[in-house]
PDB file of C-alpha atoms in Angstrom:
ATOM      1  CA  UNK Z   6      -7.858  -0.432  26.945  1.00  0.00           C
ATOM      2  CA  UNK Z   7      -4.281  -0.642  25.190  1.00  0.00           C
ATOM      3  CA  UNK Z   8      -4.550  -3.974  23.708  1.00  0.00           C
ATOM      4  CA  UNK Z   9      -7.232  -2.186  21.168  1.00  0.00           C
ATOM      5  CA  UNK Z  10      -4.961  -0.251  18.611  1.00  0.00           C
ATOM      6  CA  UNK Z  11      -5.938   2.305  16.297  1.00  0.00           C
ATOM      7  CA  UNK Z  12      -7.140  -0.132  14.048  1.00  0.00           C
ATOM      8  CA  UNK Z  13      -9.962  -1.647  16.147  1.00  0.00           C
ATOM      9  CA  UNK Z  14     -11.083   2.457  16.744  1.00  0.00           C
ATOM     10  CA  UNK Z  15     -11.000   2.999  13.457  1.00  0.00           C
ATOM     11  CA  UNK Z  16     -13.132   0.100  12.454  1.00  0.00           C
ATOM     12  CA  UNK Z  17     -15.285   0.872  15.353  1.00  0.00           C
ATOM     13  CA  UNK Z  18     -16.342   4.482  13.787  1.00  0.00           C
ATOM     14  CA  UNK Z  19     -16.525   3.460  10.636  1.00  0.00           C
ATOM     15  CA  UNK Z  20     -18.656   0.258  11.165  1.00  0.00           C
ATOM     16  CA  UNK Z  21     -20.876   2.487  13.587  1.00  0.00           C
ATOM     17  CA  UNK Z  22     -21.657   5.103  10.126  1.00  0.00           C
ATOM     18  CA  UNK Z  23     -22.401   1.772   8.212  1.00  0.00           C
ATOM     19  CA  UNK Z  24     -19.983   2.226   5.247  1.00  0.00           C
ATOM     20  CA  UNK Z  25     -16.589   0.281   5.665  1.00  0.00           C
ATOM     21  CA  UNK Z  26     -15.167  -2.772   7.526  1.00  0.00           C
ATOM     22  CA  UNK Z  27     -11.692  -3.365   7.911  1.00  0.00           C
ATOM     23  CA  UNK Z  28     -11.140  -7.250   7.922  1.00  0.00           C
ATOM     24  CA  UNK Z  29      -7.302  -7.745   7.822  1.00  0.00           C
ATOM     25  CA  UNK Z  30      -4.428  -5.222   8.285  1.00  0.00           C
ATOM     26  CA  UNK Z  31      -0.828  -6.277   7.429  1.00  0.00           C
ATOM     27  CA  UNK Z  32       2.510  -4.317   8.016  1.00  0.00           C
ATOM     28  CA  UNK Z  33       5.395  -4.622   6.245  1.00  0.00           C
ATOM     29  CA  UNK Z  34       9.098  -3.259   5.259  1.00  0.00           C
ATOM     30  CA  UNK Z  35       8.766  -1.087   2.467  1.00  0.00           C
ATOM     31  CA  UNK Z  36      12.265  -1.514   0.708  1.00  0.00           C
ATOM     32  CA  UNK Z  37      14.090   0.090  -1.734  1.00  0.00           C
ATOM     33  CA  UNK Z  38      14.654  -0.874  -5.276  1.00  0.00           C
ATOM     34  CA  UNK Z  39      13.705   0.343  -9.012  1.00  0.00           C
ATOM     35  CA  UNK Z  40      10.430  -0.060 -11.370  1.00  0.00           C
ATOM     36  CA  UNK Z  41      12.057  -3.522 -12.608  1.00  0.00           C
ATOM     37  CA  UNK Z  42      12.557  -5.180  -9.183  1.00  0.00           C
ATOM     38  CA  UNK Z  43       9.373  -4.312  -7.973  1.00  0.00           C
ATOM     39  CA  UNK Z  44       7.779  -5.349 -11.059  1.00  0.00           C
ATOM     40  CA  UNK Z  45       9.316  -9.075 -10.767  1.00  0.00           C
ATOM     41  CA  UNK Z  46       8.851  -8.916  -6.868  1.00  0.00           C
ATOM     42  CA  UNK Z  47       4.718  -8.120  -7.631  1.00  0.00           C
ATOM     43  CA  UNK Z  48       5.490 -11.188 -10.049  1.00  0.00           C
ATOM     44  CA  UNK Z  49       7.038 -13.646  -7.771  1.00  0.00           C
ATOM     45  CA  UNK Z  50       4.288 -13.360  -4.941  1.00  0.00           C
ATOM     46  CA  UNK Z  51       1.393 -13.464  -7.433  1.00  0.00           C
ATOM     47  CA  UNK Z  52      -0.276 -10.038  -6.095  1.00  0.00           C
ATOM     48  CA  UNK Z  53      -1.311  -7.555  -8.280  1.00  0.00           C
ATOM     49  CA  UNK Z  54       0.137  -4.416  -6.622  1.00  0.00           C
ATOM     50  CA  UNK Z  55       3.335  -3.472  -5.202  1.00  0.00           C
ATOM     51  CA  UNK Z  56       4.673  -0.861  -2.375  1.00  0.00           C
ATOM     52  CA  UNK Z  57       8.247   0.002  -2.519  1.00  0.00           C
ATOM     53  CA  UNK Z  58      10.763   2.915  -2.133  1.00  0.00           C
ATOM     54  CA  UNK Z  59      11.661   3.673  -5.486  1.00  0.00           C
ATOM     55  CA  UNK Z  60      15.620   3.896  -6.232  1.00  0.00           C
ATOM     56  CA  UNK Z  61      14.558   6.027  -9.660  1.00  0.00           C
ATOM     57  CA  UNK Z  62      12.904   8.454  -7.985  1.00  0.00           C
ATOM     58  CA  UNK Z  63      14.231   9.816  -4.778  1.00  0.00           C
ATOM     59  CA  UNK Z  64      13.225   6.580  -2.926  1.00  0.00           C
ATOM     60  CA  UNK Z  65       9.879   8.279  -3.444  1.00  0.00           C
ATOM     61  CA  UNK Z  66       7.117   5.681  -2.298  1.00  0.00           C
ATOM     62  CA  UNK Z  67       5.423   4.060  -4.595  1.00  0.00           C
ATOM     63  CA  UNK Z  68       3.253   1.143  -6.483  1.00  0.00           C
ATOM     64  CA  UNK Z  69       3.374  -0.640  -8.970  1.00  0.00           C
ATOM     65  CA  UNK Z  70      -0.317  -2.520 -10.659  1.00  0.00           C
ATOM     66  CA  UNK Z  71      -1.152  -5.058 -13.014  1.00  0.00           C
ATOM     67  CA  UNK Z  72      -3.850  -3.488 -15.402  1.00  0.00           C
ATOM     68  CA  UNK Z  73      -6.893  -5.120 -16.487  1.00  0.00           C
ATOM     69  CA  UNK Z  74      -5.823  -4.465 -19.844  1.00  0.00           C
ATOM     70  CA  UNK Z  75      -2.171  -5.546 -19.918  1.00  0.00           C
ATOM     71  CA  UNK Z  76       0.949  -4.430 -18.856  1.00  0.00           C
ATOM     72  CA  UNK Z  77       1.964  -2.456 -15.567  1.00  0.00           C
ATOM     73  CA  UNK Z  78       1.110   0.867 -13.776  1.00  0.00           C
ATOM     74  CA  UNK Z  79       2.786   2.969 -11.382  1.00  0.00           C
ATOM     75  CA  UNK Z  80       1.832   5.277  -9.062  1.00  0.00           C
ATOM     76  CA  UNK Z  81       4.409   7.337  -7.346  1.00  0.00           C
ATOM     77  CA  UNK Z  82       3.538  10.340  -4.481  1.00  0.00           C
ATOM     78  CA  UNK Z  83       5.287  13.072  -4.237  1.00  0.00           C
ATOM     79  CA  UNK Z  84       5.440  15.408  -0.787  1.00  0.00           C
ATOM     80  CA  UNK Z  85       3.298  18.291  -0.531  1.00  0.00           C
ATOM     81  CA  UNK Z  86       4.525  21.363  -0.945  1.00  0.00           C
ATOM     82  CA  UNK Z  87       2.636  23.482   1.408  1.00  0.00           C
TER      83      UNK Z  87
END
């Protein structure tokens, strides 16, 4: 059935072995910018986290946190190198 995407298979198994359930999936852009303007664009929708292309380091993908204990976290990947 092709109105069923990966998502509903995916669920499917996992709900089957009892230990996750997907309840919302969202897609969006994932735009370039630096540490700042991803920082302020967290800010501005109220979320706690942040995906973006980061300008500062080789539009690596990454996200930015709020931490529990103040301030800001990032977490940037990097490519394997296999």
């Amino acid at each position: 059935d092709r109105s069923r995407g990966l998502g509903d298979v995916y669920k499917r198994q996992v709900h089957e072995e009892g230990e996750f359930d997907i309840v919302r999936t969202k897609r969006f852009t994932v735009k370039p910018m630096g540490v700042e303007e991803a920082i302020l664009q967290m800010n501005l929708l109220g979320h706690s986290f942040f995906v973006f292309r980061n300008t500062d380091a080789l539009d690596a993908i990454c996200v930015v946190y709020r931490r529990n204990n103040g301030g800001y976290g990032i977490i940037e990947t990097e490519d394997d190198e296999e």
